[in-house]
PDB file of C-alpha atoms in Angstrom:
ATOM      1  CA  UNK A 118     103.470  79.687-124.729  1.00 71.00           C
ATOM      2  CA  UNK A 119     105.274  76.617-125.822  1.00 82.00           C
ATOM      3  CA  UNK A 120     105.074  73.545-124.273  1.00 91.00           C
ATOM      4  CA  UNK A 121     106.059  70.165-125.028  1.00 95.00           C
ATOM      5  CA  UNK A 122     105.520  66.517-123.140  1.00 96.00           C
ATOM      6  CA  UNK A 123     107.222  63.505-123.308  1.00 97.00           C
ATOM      7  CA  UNK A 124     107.851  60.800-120.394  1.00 97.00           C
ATOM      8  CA  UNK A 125     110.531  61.293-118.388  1.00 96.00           C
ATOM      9  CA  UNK A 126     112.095  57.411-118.229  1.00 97.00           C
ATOM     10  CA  UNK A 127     111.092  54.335-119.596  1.00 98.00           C
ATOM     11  CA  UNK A 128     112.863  50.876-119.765  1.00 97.00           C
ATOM     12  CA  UNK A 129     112.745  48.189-122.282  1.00 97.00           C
ATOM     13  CA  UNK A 130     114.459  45.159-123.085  1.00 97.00           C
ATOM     14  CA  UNK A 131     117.629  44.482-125.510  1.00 97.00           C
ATOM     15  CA  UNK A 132     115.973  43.123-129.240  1.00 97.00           C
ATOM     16  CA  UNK A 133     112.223  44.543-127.995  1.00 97.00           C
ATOM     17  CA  UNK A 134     111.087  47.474-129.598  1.00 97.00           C
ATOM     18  CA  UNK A 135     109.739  50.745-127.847  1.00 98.00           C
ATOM     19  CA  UNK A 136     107.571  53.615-128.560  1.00 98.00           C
ATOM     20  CA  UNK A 137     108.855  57.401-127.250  1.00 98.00           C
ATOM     21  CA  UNK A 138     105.698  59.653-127.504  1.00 98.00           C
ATOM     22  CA  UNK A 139     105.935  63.656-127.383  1.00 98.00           C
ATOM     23  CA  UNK A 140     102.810  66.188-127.878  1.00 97.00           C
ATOM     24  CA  UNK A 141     103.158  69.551-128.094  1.00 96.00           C
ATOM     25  CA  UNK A 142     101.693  72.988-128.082  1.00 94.00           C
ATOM     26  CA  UNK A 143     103.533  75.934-129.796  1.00 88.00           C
ATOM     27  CA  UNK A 144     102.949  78.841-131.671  1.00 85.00           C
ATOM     28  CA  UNK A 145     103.836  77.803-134.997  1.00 84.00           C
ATOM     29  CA  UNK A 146     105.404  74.680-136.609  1.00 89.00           C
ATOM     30  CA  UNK A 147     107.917  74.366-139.358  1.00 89.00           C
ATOM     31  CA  UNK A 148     109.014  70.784-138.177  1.00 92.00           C
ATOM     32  CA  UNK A 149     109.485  68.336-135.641  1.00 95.00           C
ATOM     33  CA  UNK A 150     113.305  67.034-134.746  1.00 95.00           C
ATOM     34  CA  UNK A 151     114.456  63.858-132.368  1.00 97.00           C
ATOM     35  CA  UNK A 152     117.893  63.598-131.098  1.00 96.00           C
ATOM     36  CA  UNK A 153     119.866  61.136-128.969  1.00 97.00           C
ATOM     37  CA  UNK A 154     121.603  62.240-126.173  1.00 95.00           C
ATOM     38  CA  UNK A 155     123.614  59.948-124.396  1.00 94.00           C
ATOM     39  CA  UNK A 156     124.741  61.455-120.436  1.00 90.00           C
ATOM     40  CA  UNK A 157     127.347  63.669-121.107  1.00 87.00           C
ATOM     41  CA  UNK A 158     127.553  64.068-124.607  1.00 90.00           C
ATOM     42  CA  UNK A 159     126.342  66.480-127.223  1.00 90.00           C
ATOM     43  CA  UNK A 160     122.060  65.605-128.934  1.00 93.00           C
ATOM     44  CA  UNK A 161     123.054  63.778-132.636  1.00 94.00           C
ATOM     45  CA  UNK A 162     120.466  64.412-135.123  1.00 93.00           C
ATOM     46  CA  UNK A 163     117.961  61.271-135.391  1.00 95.00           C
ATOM     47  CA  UNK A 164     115.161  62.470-137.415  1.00 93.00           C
ATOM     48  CA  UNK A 165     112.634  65.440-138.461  1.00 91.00           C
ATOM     49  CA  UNK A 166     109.039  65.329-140.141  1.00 95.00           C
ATOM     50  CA  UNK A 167     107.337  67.923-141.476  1.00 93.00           C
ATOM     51  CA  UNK A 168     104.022  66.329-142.987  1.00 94.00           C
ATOM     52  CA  UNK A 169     102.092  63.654-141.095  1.00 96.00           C
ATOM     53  CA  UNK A 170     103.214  60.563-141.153  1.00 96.00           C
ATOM     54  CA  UNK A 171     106.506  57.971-141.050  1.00 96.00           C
ATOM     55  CA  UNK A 172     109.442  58.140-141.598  1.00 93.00           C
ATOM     56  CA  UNK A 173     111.872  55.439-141.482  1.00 93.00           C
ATOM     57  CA  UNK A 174     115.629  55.402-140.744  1.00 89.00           C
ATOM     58  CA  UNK A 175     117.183  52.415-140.599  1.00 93.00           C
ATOM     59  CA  UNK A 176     116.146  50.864-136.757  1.00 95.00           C
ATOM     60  CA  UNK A 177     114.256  54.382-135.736  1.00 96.00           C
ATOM     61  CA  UNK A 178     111.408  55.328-137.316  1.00 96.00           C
ATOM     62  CA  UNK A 179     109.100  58.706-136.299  1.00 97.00           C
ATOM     63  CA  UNK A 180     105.810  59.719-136.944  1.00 98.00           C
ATOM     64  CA  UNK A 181     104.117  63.097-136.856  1.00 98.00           C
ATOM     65  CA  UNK A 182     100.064  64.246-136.606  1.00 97.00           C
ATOM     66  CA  UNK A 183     100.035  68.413-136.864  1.00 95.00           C
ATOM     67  CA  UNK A 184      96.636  67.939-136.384  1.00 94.00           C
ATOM     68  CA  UNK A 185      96.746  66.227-133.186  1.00 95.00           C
ATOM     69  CA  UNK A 186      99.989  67.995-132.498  1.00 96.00           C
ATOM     70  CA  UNK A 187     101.568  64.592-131.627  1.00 96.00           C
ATOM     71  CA  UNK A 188     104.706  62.441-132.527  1.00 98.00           C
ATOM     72  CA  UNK A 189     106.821  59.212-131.584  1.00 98.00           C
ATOM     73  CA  UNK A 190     110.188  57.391-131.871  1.00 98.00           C
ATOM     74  CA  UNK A 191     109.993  53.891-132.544  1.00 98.00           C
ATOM     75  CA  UNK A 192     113.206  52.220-132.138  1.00 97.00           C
ATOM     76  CA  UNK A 193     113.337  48.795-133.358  1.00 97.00           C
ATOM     77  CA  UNK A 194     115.806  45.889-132.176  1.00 97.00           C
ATOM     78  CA  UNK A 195     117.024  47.356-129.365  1.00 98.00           C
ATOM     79  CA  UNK A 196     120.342  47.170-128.129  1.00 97.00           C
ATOM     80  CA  UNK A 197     122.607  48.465-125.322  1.00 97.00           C
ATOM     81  CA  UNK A 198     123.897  51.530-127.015  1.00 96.00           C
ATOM     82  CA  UNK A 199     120.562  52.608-127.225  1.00 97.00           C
ATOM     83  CA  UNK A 200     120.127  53.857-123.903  1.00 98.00           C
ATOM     84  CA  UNK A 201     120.388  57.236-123.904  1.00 97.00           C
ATOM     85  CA  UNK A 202     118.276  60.694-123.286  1.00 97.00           C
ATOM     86  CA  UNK A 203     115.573  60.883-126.276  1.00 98.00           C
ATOM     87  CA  UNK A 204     114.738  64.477-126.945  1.00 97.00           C
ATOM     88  CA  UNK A 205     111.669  65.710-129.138  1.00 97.00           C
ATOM     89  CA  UNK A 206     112.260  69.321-130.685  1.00 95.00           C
ATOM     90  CA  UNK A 207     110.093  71.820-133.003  1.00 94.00           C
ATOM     91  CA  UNK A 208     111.109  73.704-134.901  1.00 90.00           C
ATOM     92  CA  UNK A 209     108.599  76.954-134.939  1.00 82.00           C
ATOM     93  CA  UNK A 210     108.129  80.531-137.376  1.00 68.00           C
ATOM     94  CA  UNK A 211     111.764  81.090-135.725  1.00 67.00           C
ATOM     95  CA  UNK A 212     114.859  79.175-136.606  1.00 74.00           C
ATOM     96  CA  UNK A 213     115.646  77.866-132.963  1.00 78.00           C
ATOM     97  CA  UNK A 214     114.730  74.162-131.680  1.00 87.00           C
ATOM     98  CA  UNK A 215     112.483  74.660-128.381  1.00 92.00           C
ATOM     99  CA  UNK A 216     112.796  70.898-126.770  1.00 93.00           C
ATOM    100  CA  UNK A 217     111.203  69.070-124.240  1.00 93.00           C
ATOM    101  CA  UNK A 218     112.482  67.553-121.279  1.00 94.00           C
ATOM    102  CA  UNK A 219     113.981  64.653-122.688  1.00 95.00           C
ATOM    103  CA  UNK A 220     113.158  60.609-122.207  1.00 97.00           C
ATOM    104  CA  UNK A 221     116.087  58.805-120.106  1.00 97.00           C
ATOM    105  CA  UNK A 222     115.597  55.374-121.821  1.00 98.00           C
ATOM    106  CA  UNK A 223     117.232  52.211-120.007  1.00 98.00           C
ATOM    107  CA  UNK A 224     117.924  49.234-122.356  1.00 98.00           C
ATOM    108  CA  UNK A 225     118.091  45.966-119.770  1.00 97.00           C
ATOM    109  CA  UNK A 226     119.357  42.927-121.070  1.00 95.00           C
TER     110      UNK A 226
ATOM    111  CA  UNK B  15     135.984  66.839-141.278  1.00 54.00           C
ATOM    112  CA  UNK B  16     136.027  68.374-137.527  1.00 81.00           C
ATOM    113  CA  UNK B  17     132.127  69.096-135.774  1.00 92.00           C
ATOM    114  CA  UNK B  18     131.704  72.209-133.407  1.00 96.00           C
ATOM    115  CA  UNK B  19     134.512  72.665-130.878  1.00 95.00           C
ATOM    116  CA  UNK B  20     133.812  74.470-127.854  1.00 97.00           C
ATOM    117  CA  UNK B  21     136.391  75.292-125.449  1.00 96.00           C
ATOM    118  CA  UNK B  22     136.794  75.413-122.579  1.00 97.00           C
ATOM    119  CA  UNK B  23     135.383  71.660-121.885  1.00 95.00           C
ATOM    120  CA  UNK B  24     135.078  72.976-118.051  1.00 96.00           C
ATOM    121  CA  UNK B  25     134.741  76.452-116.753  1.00 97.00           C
ATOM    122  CA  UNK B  26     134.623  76.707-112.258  1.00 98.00           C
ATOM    123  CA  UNK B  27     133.942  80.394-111.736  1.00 97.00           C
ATOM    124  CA  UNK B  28     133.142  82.265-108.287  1.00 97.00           C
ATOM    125  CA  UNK B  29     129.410  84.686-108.174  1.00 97.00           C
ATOM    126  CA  UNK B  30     130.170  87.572-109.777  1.00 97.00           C
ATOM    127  CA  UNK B  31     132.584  86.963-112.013  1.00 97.00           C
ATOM    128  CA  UNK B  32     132.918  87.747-115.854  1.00 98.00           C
ATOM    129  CA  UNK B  33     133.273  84.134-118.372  1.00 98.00           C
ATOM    130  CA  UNK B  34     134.116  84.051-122.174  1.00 98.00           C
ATOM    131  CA  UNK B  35     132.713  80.974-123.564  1.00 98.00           C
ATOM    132  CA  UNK B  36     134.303  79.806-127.388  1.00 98.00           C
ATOM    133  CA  UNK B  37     132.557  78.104-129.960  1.00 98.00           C
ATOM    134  CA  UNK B  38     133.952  77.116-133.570  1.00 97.00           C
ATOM    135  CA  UNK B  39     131.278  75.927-135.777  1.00 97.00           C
ATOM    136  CA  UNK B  40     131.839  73.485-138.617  1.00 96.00           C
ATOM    137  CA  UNK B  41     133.565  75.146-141.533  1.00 94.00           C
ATOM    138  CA  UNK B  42     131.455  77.148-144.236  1.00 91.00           C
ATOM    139  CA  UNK B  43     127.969  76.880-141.601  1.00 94.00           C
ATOM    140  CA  UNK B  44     126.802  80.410-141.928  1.00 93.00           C
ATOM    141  CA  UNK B  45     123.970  79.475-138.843  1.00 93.00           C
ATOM    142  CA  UNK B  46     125.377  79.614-135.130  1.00 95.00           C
ATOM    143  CA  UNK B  47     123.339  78.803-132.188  1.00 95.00           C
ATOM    144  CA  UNK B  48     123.620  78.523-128.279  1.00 97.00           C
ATOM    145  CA  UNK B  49     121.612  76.572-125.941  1.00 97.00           C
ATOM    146  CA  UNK B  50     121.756  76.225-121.855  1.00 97.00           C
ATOM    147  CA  UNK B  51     120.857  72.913-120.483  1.00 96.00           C
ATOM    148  CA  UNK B  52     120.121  71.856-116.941  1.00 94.00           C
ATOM    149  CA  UNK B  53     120.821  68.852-115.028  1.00 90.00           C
ATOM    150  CA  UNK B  54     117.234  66.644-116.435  1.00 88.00           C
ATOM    151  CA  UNK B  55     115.901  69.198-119.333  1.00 91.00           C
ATOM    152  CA  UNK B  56     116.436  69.167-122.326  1.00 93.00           C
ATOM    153  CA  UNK B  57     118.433  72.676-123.909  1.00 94.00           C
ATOM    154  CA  UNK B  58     117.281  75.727-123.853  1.00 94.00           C
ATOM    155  CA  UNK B  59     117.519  78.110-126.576  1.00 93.00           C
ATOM    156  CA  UNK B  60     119.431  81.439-126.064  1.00 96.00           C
ATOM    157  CA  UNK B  61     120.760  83.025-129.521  1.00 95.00           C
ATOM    158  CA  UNK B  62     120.700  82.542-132.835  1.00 93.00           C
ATOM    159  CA  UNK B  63     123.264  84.051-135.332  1.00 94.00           C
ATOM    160  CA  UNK B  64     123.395  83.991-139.122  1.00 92.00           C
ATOM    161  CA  UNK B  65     126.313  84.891-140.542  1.00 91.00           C
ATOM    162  CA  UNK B  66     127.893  88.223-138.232  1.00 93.00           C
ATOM    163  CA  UNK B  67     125.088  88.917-137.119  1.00 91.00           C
ATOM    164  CA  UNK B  68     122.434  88.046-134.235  1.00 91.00           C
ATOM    165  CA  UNK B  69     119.169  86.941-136.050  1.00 89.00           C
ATOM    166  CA  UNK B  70     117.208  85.966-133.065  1.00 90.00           C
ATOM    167  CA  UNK B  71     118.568  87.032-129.341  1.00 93.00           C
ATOM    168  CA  UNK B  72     115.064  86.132-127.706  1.00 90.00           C
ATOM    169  CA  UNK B  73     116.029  83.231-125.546  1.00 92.00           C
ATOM    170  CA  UNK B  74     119.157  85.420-123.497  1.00 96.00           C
ATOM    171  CA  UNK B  75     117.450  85.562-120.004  1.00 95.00           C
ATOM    172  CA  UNK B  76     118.924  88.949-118.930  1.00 95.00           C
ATOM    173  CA  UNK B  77     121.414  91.885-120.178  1.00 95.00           C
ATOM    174  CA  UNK B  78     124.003  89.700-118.607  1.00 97.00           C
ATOM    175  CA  UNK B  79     124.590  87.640-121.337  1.00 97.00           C
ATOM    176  CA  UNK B  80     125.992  88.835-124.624  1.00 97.00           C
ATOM    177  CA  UNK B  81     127.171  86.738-127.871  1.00 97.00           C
ATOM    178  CA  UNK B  82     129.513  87.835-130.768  1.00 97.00           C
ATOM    179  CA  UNK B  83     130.247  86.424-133.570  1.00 96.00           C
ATOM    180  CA  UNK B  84     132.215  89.191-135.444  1.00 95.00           C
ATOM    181  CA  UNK B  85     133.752  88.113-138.964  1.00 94.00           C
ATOM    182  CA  UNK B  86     130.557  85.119-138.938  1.00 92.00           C
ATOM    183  CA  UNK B  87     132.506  81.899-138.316  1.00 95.00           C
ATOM    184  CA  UNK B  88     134.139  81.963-134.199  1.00 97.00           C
ATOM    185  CA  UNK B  89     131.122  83.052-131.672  1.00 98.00           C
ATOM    186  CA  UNK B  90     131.992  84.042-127.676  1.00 98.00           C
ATOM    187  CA  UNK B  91     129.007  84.104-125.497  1.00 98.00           C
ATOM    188  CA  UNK B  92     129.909  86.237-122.689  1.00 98.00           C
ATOM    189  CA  UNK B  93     128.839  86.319-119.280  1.00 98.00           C
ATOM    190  CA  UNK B  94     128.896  89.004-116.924  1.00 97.00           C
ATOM    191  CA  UNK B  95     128.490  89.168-113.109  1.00 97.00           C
ATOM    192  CA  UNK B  96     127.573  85.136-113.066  1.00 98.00           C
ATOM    193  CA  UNK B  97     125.086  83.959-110.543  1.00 97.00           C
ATOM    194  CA  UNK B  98     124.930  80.026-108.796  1.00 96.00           C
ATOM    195  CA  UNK B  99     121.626  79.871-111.262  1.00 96.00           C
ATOM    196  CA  UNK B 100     123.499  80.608-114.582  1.00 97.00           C
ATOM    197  CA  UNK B 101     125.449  76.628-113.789  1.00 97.00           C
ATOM    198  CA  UNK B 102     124.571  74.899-116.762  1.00 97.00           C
ATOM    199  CA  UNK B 103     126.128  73.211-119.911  1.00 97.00           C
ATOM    200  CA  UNK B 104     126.337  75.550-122.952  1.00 98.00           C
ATOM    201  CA  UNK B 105     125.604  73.902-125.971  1.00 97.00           C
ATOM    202  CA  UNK B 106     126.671  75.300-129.683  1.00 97.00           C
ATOM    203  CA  UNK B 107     125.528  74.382-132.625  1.00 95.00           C
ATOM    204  CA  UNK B 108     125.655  75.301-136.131  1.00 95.00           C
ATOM    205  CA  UNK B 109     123.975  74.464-139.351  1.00 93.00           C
ATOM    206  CA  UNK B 110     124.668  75.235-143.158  1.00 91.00           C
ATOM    207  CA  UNK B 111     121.742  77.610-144.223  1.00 83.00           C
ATOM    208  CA  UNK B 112     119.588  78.337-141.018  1.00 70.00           C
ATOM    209  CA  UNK B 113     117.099  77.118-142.765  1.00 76.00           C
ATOM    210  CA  UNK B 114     114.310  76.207-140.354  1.00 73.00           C
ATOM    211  CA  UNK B 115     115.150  72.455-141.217  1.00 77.00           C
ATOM    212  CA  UNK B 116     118.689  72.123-141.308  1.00 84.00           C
ATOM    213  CA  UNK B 117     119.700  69.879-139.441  1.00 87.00           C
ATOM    214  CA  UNK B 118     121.537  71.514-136.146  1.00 91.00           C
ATOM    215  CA  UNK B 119     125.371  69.901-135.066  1.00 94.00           C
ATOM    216  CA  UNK B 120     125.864  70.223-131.931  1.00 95.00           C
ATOM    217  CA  UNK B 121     129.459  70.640-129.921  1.00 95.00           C
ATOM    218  CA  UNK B 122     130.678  68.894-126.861  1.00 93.00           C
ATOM    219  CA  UNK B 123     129.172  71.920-124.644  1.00 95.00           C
ATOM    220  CA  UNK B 124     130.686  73.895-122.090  1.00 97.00           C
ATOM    221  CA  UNK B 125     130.100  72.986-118.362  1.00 97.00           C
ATOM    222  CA  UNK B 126     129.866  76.288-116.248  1.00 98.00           C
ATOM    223  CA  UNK B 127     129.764  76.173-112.673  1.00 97.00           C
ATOM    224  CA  UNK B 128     129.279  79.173-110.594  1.00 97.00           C
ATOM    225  CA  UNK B 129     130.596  78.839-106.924  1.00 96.00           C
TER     226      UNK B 129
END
């Protein structure tokens, strides 16, 4: 079966910088997506890796071990806006995102 | 240019009854998909088309549900005999290739509530 994990809420403060973890367990792997999702809305595209390591965007950054079958979103400089649901995906031998639950992130001032 | 329009925004429907839901991907994306999401999880894959036809129809829970998508642009997913469980919003989405890494665009959704 599939299965991934990430926490359901965390809180951090405006200009800190947080770390969103996700592991998963699938049956295959082509890639590993994040998307926003603020309440309400539609996910936006944040990222995808495909080989361990980082990539960097601009404020968000996420990193990717196949081998441990683990990845995070770091998002840097927080600010208001950023709160929002945070939603790992992979991508597996099919074409269709299976996603996790989601992280509800608060940004306090 | 314009992202993926679904309409309608809102659908109220009573058990048992039959609902069309529309989705217009973004112009020239030959990849279609539709996801259910819950109140507190994240979407839920149901279909995948590419092009006219359905590529991967894995994630439709039952024979209730049925998606077209006949001249490969406009897809309906269609519900038949709805049930309080099948409340959800119904996310589309559609990509260029359908490549497995293509990025996905996802519409406003659908909220369906079954009375």
């Amino acid at each position: 079966g599939q299965n991934i994990d990430q926490p359901t809420e965390m809180t951090a403060t405006e200009g800190a910088i947080v770390q969103i973890n996700c592991t998963y367990q699938t049956s295959g792997f082509n890639g590993l997506f994040w998307y926003q999702q603020h309440a309400g809305e539609a996910p936006t595209f944040l990222s995808y890796n495909v080989l361990d390591g980082l990539e960097e965007k601009g404020r968000f950054s996420s990193f990717l071990s196949r081998s441990k079958g683990y990845s995070y979103l770091l998002l840097k400089e927080l600010q208001m806006k950023d709160s929002a649901s945070y939603l790992c995906a992979v991508i597996t031998g099919a074409n269709n995102l299976f996603f996790g639950t989601g992280t509800r992130l608060t940004v306090i001032p | 240019g314009a992202g993926v329009s679904q309409t309608p925004s809102n659908k109220v429907t009573e058990k048992g009854k039959y609902v069309e839901l529309r989705c217009d991907p973004i112009s020239g994306h030959t990849a279609l998909y539709w996801y259910r999401q819950s109140l507190g999880q994240g979407p839920e894959f149901l279909i995948y088309f590419q092009g006219t036809g359905a590529a991967d129809d894995s994630g439709l829970p039952n024979d209730r549900f049925f998606a077209v998508r006949p001249e490969g642009s406009v897809s309906t997913l269609k519900i038949q005999r709805t049930e309080r469980g099948d409340s959800a919003v119904y996310l589309c989405a559609s990509s260029v290739a359908g490549s497995s890494l293509d990025e996905q665009f996802f519409g406003p959704g659908t909220r369906l509530t079954v009375l």
